[in-house]
Coordinates of C-alpha atoms in Angstrom, one line a residue:
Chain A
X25 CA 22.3 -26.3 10.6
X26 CA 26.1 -26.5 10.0
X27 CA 26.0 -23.5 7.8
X28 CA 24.1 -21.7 10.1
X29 CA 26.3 -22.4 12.8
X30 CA 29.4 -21.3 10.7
X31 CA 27.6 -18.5 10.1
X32 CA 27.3 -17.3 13.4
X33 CA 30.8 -18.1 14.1
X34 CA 31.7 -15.9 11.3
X35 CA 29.9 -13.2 12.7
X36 CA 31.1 -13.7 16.3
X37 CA 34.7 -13.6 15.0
X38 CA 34.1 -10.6 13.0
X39 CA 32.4 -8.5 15.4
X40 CA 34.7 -9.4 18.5
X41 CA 38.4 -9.1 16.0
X42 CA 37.3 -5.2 16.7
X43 CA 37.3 -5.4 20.2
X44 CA 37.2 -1.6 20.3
X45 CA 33.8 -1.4 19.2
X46 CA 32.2 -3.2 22.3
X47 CA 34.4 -0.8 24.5
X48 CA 32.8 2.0 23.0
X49 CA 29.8 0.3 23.0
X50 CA 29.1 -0.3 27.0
X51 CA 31.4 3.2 27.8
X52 CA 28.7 5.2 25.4
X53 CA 25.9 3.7 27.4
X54 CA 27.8 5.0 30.8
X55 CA 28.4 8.5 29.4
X56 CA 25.1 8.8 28.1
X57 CA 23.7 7.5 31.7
X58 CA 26.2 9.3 33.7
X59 CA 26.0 12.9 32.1
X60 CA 22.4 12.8 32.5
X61 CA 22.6 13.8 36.3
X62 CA 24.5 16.8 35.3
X63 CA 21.5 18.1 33.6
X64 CA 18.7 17.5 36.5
X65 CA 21.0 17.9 39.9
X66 CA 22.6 15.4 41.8
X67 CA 18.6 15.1 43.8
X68 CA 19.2 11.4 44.6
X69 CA 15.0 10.9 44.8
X70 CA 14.8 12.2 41.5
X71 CA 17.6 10.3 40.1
X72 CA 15.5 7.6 41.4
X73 CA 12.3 8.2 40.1
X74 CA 13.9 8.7 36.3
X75 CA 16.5 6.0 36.4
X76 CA 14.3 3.8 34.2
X77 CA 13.8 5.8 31.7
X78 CA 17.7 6.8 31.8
X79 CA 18.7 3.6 31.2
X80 CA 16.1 2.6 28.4
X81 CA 17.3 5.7 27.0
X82 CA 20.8 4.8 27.4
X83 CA 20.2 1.8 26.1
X84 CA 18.0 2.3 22.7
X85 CA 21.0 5.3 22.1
X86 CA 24.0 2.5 22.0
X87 CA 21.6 0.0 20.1
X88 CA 21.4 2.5 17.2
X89 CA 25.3 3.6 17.6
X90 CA 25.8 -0.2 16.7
X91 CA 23.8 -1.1 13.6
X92 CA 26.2 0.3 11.3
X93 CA 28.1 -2.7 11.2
X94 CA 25.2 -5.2 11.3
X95 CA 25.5 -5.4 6.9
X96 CA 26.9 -2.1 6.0
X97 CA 30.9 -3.9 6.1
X98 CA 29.6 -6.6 4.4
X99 CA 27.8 -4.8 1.8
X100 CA 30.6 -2.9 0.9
X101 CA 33.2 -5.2 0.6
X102 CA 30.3 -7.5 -1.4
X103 CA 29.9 -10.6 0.9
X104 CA 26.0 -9.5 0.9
X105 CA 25.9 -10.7 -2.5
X106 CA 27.8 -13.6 -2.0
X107 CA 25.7 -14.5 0.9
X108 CA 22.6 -14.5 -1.3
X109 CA 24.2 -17.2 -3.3
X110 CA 24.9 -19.3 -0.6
X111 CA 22.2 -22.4 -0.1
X112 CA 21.6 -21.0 3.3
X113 CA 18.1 -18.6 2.9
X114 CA 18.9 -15.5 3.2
X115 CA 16.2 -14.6 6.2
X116 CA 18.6 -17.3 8.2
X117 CA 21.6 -15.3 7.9
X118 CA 19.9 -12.2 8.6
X119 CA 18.8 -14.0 11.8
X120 CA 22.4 -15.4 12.1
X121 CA 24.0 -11.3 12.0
X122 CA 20.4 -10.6 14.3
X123 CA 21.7 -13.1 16.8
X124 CA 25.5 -12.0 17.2
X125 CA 24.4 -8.5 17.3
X126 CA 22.6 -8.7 20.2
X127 CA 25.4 -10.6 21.7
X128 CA 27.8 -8.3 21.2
X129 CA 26.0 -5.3 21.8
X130 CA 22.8 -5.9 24.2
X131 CA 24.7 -8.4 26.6
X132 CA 27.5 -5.4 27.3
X133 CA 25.1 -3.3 28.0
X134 CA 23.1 -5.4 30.4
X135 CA 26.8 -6.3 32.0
X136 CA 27.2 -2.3 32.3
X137 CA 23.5 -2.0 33.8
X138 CA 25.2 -2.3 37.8
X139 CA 27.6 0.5 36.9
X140 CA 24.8 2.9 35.7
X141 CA 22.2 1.4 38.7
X142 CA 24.8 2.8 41.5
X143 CA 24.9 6.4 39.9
X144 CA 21.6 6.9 39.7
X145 CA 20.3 5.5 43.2
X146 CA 18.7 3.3 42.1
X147 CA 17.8 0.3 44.7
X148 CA 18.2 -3.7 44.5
X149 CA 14.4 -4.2 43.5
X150 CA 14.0 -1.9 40.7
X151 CA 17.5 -2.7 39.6
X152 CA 16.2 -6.1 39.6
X153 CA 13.6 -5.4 37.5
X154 CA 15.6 -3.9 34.6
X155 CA 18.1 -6.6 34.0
X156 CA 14.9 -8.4 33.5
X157 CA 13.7 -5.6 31.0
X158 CA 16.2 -5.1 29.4
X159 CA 17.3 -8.5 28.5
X160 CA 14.0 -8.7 27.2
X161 CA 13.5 -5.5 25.5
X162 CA 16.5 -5.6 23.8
X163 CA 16.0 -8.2 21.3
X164 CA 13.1 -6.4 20.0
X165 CA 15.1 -3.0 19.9
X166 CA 18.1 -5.3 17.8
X167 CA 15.6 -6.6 15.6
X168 CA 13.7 -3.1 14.4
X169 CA 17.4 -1.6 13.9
X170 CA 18.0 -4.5 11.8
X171 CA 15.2 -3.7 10.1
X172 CA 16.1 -0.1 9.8
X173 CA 19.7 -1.2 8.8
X174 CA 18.5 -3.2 6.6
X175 CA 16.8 -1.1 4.9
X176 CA 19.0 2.0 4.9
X177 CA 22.1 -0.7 3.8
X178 CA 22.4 0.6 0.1
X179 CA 22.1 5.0 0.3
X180 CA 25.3 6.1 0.7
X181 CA 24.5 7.9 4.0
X182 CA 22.3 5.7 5.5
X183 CA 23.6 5.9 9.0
X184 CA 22.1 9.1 9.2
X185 CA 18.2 7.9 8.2
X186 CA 18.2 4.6 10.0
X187 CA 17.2 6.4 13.4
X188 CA 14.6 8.3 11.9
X189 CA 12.7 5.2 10.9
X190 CA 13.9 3.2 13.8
X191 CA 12.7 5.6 16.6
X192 CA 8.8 5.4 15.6
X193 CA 9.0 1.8 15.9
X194 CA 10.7 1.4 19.1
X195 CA 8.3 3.6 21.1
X196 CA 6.3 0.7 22.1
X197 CA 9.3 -1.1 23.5
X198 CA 10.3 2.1 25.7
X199 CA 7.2 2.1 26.8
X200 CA 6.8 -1.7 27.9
X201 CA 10.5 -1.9 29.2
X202 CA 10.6 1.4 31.4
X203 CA 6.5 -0.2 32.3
X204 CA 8.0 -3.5 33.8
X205 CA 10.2 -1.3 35.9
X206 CA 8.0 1.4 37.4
X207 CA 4.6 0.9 36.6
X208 CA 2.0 -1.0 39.4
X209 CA 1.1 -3.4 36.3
X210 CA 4.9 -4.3 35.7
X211 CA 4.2 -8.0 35.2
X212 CA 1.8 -7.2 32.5
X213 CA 4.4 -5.1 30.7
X214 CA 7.0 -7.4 31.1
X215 CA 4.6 -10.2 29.3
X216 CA 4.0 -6.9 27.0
X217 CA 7.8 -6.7 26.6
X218 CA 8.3 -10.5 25.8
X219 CA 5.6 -10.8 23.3
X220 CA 6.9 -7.7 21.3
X221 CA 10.3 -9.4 21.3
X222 CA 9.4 -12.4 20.0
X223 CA 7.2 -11.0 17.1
X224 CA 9.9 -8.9 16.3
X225 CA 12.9 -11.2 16.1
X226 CA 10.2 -13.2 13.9
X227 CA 9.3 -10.5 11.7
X228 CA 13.0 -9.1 11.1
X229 CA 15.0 -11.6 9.5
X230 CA 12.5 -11.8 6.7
X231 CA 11.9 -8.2 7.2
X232 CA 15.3 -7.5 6.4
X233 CA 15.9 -9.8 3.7
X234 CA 13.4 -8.9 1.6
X235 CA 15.0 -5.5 1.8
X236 CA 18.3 -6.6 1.6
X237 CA 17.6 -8.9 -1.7
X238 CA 15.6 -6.2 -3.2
X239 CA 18.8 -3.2 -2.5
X240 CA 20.9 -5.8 -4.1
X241 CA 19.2 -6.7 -7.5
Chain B
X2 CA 6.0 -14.1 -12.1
X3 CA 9.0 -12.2 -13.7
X4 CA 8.8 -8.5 -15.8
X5 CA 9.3 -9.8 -18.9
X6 CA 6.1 -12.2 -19.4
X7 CA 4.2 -12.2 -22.4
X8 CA 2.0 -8.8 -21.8
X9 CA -1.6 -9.9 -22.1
X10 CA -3.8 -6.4 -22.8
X11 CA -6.7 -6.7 -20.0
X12 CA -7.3 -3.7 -17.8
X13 CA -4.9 -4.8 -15.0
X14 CA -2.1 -4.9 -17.5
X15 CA -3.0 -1.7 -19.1
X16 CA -3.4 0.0 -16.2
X17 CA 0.4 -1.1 -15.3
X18 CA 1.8 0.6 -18.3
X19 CA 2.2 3.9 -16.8
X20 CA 1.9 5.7 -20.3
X21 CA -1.6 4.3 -20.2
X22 CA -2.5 5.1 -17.2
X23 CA -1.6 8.8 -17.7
X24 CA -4.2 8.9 -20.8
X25 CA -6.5 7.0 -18.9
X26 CA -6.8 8.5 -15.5
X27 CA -6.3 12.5 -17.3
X28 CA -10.1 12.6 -17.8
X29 CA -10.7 12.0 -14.4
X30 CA -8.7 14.9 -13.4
X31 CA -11.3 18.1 -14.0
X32 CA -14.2 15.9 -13.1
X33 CA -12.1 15.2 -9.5
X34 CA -11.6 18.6 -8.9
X35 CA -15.0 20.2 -9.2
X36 CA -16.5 17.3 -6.9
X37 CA -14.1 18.1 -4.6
X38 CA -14.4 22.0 -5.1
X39 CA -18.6 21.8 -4.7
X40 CA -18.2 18.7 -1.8
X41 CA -16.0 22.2 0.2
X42 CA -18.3 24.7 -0.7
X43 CA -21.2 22.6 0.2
X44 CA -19.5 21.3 3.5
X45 CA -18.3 24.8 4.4
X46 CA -22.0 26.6 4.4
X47 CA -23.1 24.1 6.2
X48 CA -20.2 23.7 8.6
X49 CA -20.6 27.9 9.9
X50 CA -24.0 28.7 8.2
X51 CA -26.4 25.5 8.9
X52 CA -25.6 23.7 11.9
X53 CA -25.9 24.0 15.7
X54 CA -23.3 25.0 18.3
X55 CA -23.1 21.8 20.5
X56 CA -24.7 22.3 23.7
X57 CA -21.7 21.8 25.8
X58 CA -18.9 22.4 23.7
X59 CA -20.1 25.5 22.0
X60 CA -19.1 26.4 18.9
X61 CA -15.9 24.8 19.0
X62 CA -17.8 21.9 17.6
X63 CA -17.2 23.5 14.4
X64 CA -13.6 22.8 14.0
X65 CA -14.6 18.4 14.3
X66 CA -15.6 19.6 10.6
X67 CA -11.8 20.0 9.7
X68 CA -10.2 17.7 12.6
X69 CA -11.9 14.4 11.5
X70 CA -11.7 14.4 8.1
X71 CA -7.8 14.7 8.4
X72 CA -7.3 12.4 10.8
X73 CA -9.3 9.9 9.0
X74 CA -6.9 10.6 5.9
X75 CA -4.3 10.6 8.1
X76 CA -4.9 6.6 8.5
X77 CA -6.7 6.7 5.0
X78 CA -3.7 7.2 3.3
X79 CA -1.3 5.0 5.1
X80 CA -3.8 1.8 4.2
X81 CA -3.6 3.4 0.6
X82 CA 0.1 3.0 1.1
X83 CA 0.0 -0.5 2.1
X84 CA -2.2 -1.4 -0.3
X85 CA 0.5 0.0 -2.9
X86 CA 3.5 -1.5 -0.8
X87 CA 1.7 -5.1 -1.5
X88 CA 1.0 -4.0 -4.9
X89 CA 4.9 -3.6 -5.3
X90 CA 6.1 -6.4 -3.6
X91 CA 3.7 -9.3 -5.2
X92 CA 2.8 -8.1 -8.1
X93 CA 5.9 -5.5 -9.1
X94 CA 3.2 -3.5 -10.8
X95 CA 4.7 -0.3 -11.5
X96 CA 2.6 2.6 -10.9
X97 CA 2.2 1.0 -7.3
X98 CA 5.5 2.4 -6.6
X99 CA 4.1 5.6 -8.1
X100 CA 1.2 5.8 -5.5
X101 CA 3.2 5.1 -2.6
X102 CA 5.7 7.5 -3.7
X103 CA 3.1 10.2 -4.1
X104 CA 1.0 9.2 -0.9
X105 CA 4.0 9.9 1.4
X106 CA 3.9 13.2 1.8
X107 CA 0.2 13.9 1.3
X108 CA -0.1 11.7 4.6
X109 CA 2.4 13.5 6.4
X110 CA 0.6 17.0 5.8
X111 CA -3.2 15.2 6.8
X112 CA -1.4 14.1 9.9
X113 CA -0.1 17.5 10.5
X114 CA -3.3 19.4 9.9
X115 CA -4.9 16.7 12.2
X116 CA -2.2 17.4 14.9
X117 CA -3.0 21.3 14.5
X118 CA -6.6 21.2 14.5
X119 CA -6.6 18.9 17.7
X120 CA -4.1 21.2 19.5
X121 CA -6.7 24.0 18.8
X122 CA -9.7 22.0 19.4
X123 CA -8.4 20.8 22.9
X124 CA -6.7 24.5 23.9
X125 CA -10.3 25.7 24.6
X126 CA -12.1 22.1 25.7
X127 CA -9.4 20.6 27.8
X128 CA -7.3 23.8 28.9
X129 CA -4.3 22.5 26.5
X130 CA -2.8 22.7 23.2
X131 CA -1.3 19.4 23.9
X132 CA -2.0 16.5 25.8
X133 CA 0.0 13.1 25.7
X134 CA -3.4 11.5 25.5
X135 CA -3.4 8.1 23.7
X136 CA -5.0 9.1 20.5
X137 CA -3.2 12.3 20.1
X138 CA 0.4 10.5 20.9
X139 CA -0.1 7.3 18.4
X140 CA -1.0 10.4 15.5
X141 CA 2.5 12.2 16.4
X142 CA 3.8 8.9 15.8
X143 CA 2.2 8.3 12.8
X144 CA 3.5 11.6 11.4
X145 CA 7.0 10.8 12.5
X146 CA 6.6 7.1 10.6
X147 CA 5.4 9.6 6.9
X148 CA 8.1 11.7 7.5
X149 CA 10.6 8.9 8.0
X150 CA 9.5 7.6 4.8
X151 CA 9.3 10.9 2.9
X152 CA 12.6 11.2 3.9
X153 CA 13.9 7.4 2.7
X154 CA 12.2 8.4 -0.6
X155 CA 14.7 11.6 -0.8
X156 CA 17.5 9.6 0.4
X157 CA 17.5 7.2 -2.8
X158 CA 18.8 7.8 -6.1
X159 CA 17.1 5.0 -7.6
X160 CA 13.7 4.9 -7.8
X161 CA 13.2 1.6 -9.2
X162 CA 15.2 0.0 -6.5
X163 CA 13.9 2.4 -3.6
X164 CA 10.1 0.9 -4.5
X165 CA 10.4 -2.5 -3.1
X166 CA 12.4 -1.2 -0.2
X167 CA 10.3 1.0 0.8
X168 CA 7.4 -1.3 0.3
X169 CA 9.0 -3.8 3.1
X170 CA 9.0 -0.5 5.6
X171 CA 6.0 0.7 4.7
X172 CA 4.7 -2.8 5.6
X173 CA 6.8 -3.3 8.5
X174 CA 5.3 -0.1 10.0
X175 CA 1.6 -1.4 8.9
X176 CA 2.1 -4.0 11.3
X177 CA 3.8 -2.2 13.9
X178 CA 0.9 0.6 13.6
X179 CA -1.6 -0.7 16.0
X180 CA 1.1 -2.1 18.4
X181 CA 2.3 1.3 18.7
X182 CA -1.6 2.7 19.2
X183 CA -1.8 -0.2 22.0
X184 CA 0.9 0.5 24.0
X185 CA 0.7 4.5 23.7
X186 CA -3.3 3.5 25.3
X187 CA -1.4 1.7 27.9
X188 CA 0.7 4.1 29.0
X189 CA -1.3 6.9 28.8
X190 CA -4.3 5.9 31.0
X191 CA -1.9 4.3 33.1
X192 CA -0.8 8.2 33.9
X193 CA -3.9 9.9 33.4
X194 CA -6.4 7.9 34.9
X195 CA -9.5 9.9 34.0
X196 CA -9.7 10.1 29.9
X197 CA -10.5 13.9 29.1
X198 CA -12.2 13.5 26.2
X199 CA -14.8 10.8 25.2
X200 CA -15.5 10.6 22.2
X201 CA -19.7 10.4 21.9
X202 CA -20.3 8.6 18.5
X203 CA -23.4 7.2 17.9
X204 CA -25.3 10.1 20.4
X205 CA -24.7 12.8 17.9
X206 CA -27.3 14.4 16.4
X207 CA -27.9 15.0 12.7
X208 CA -27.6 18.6 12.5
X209 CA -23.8 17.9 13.2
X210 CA -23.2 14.6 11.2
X211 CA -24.6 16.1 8.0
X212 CA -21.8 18.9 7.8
X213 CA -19.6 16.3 9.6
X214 CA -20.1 14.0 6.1
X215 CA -19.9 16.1 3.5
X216 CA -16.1 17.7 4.8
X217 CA -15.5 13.9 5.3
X218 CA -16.2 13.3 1.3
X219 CA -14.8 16.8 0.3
X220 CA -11.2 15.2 2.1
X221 CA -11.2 12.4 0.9
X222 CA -12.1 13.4 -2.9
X223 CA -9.4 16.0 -2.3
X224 CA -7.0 13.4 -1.3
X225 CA -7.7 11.2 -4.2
X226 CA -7.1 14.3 -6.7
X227 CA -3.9 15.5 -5.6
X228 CA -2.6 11.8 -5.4
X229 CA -4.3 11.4 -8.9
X230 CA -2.1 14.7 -10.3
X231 CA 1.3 13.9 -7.9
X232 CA 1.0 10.0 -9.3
X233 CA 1.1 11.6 -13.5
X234 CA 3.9 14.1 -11.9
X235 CA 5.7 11.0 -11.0
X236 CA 5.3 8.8 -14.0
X237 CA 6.4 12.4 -16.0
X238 CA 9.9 12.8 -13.8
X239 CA 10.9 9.5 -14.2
X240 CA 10.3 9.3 -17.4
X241 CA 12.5 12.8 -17.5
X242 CA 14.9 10.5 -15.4
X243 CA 15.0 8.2 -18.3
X244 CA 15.7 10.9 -20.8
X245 CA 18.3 12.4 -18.9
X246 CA 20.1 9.2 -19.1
X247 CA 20.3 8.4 -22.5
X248 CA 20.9 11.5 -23.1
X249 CA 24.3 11.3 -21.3
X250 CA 24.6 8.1 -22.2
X251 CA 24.3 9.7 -26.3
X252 CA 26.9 12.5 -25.6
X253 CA 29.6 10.2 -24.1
X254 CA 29.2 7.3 -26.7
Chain C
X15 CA -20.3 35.7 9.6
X16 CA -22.1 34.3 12.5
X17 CA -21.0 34.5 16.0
X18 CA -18.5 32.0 16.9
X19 CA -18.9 32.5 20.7
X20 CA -16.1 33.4 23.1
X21 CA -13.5 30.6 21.1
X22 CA -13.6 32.5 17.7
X23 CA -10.2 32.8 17.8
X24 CA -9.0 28.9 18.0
X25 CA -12.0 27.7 15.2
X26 CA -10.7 31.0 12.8
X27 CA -7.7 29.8 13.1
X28 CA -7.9 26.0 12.9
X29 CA -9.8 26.7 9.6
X30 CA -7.4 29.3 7.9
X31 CA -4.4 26.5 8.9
X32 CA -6.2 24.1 7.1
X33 CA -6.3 26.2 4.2
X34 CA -2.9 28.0 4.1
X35 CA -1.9 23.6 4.6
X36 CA -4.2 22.6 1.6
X37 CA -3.1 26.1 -1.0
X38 CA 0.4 24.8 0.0
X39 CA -0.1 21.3 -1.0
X40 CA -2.4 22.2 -4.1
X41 CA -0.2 25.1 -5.2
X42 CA 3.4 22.9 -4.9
X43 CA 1.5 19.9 -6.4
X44 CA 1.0 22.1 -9.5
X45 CA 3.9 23.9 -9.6
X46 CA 5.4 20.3 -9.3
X47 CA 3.3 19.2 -12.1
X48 CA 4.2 22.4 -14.5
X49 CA 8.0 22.0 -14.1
X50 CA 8.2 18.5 -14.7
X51 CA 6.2 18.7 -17.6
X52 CA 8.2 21.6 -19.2
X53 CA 11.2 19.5 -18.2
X54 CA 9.9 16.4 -19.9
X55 CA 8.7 18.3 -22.7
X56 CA 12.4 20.3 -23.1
X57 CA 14.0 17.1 -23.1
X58 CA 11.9 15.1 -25.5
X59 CA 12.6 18.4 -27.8
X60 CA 16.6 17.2 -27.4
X61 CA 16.1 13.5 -27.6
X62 CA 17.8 12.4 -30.7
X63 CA 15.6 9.4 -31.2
X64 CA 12.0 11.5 -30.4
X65 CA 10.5 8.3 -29.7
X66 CA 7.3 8.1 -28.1
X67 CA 6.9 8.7 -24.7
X68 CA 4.5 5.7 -23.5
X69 CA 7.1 3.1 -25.0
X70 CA 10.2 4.8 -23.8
X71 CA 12.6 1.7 -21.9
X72 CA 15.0 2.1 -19.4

């Protein structure tokens, strides 16, 4: 358990020494949120029926803007394969990295929801509703782009594929999280949401390091 | 178990020499290809020659005889895939990389043709080339999953390597599959409450299912030929791989 | 030909877009086939060794 907790601090120290990146991070989700309006009209009913799927959208953009640094830093400067020696299993350091990524990217985002909830009209019981979906969306959406990241970690230009496998997989997690806003059957989707979460964070650190261990042989 | 045990000669280590199985599985080849040439002859005639027009859908009916054979390959293929994926990953036996190498994009054009013929099927029985009904939607999904991994196959340079990883997506989607048919069901009859199109199984008659069989056979024997030839066209380039290697590796030594 | 009622159009074309799909995929699986082949066949003309093909080792 020690190691596993070093682990994570590792990671947490890495990923916040670049403070930058969560800056980006949370003002990406804004501008991807805000410049949406600009498109449809400033039609504060519409803004209101859409802002759901804005934000989801928002959100599943700056969750794939982040998974380059999830293993590609450490693969190239070779810690992956130093990790693999170490007497830690390499599933629980994928779940370590799985962890501290959504830290440092999903619990921004959710920080940045309020922002993005005022310019869209949206009111206090839908707005509710998301912070509940996306805090438990998100996990699920971390854990397919570390699959996809994982996957992608050793061709050269990776960051360009991982989306292209990731999307696919995340359609069911759009379509739970915007449910348990809008939909009539919204607690079902949010029980939906949950379940999906919790078989994906389960199925990606293996997921991932089976990929991982097999790029690195 | 590790690549270099003892090779014991049964069939299942044979088979996993992929020298072998080219010498083996070239016989097959012709046979393969006039079944499948007779099965579409055959299925054709009777498809616009010997069967009914449907009594409410007209003859429309007639273009079932092309839709569901590919979009039963269309989920044929990707449990072909899987099966090679596991194939890869437990056993490491080497021409499963080869089939799911080959199987990629032979899935991705049955899902497109799938996609096409339903557009056209529903254009004249719904009103629509497209509708984001449930079955329809999970397909589009499944041909963005083949092309995603048609495209990770282009993306490596090294086969060998590219196998298991690919095999670990392959089965990640495999799981994620239904999950994604589910909650596509969910959300589409939660928009469209009335489902346009019902699919009446068992309450066809046999005028239809006869033509409807044999196109289902003549797919599916074509599918397993052109995999057969892509799979020896694969075991061929990397062994040109191999001999572009140490060739380079001759003329800078 | 038989009458295909008033959707002709739509069952025509569904069927010749299944074909055009399947030449293409028969005609590149060949043409696949033959220039990997002639590749193979060039290269194993230039190999130095000209060992057999079934044992050759990475």
């Amino acid at each position: 358990m020690s190691a596993f907790a070093a682990m994570l601090r590792r990671e947490l120290r890495l990923s916040l020494r670049g403070g930058g990146d969560v800056l980006t991070l949370v003002l990406f989700f804004i501008i991807v949120g805000a410049i949406v309006p600009f498109a449809v009209g400033p039609d504060r009913t519409l803004l209101a029926a859409i802002a759901p799927g804005i934000v989801w959208i928002a959100a599943f953009l700056a969750m794939l803007l982040g998974l380059e640094r999830l293993f590609r830093p450490d693969h190239e400067d070779g810690a992956l394969v130093l990790l693999r020696q170490a007497e830690l299993p390499l599933s629980a350091i994928v779940a370590a990295k799985l962890i501290v990524h959504w830290l440092v990217s999903a619990v921004p985002l959710l920080l940045a929801t309020p922002v993005l909830a005022v310019l869209l009209a949206m009111d206090l019981d839908s707005f509710g509703r998301t912070m509940i979906s996306l805090a438990l969306g998100t996990p699920a959406l971390a854990a397919f782009g570390a699959i996809g990241a994982a996957v992608t970690v050793s061709i050269r230009r990776g960051g360009l594929i991982a989306p292209i496998l990731i999307a696919p997989l995340s359609i069911p997690v759009l379509i739970f999280g915007v449910g348990s806003i809008t939909s009539p059957q919204s607690s079902a989707a949010t029980l939906f949401l949950a379940a999906l979460s919790l078989m994906a964070l389960a199925l990606a650190p293996f997921a991932a390091a089976l990929a991982i261990s097999s790029a690195e042989d | 178990m590790t690549a270099d045990t003892e090779p014991k000669l049964n069939w299942w280590n044979r088979l996993a020499n992929p020298g072998q199985f080219v010498a083996w599985t070239t016989p097959l080849l012709w046979p393969l290809t006039i079944l499948t040439a007779v099965l579409f002859v055959l299925g054709l005639w009777f498809a616009f020659f010997n069967s009914p027009a449907d009594y409410q859908m007209g003859d429309t009916v007639r273009i079932m005889y092309v839709h569901v054979p590919n979009a039963w390959l269309s989920q044929f293929v990707y449990a072909t895939m899987s099966v090679s994926a596991l194939g890869t990953l437990v056993w490491r036996h080497p021409m499963a990389d080869v089939s799911m190498k080959a199987a990629a994009p032979l899935g991705a054009l049955f899902t497109a043709l799938a996609l096409f013929t339903g557009a056209l099927w529903g254009r004249p029985t719904w009103g629509t080339f497209w509708e984001w009904d449930g079955r329809m939607t999970s397909t589009l999904v499944l041909l963005l999953i083949y092309l995603g991994l048609v495209a990770l196959w282009r993306a490596f340079d090294d086969q060998l390597r590219a196998a298991r990883i690919i095999a670990v997506f392959t089965l990640v989607g495999a799981i994620n599959i239904p999950i994604i048919k589910f909650s596509v069901d969910w959300w589409s009859t939660l928009h469209q409450p009335a489902s346009v199109f019902r699919p009446d199984g068992p309450r066809m008659p046999g005028s239809i299912l006869v033509p409807l069989f044999v196109m289902f056979f003549a797919f599916t024997f074509l599918f397993l030929t052109l995999h057969l030839k892509a799979m020896h066209t694969e075991v061929k380039r990397r062994r040109v791989m191999t001999l572009k290697r140490r060739l380079a590796q001759g003329g800078s030594a | 030909m038989i009458d295909l009622g008033p959707h002709a159009v739509f069952i025509v074309w569904a069927y010749v877009g299944v074909a055009l799909g399947i030449a293409g995929l028969i005609g590149w699986t060949l043409f696949d086939a033959r220039r990997t082949a002639s590749e193979l066949s060039q290269l194993e003309a230039r190999d130095p060794r000209r060992q057999r093909p079934a044992d050759a080792t990475p």
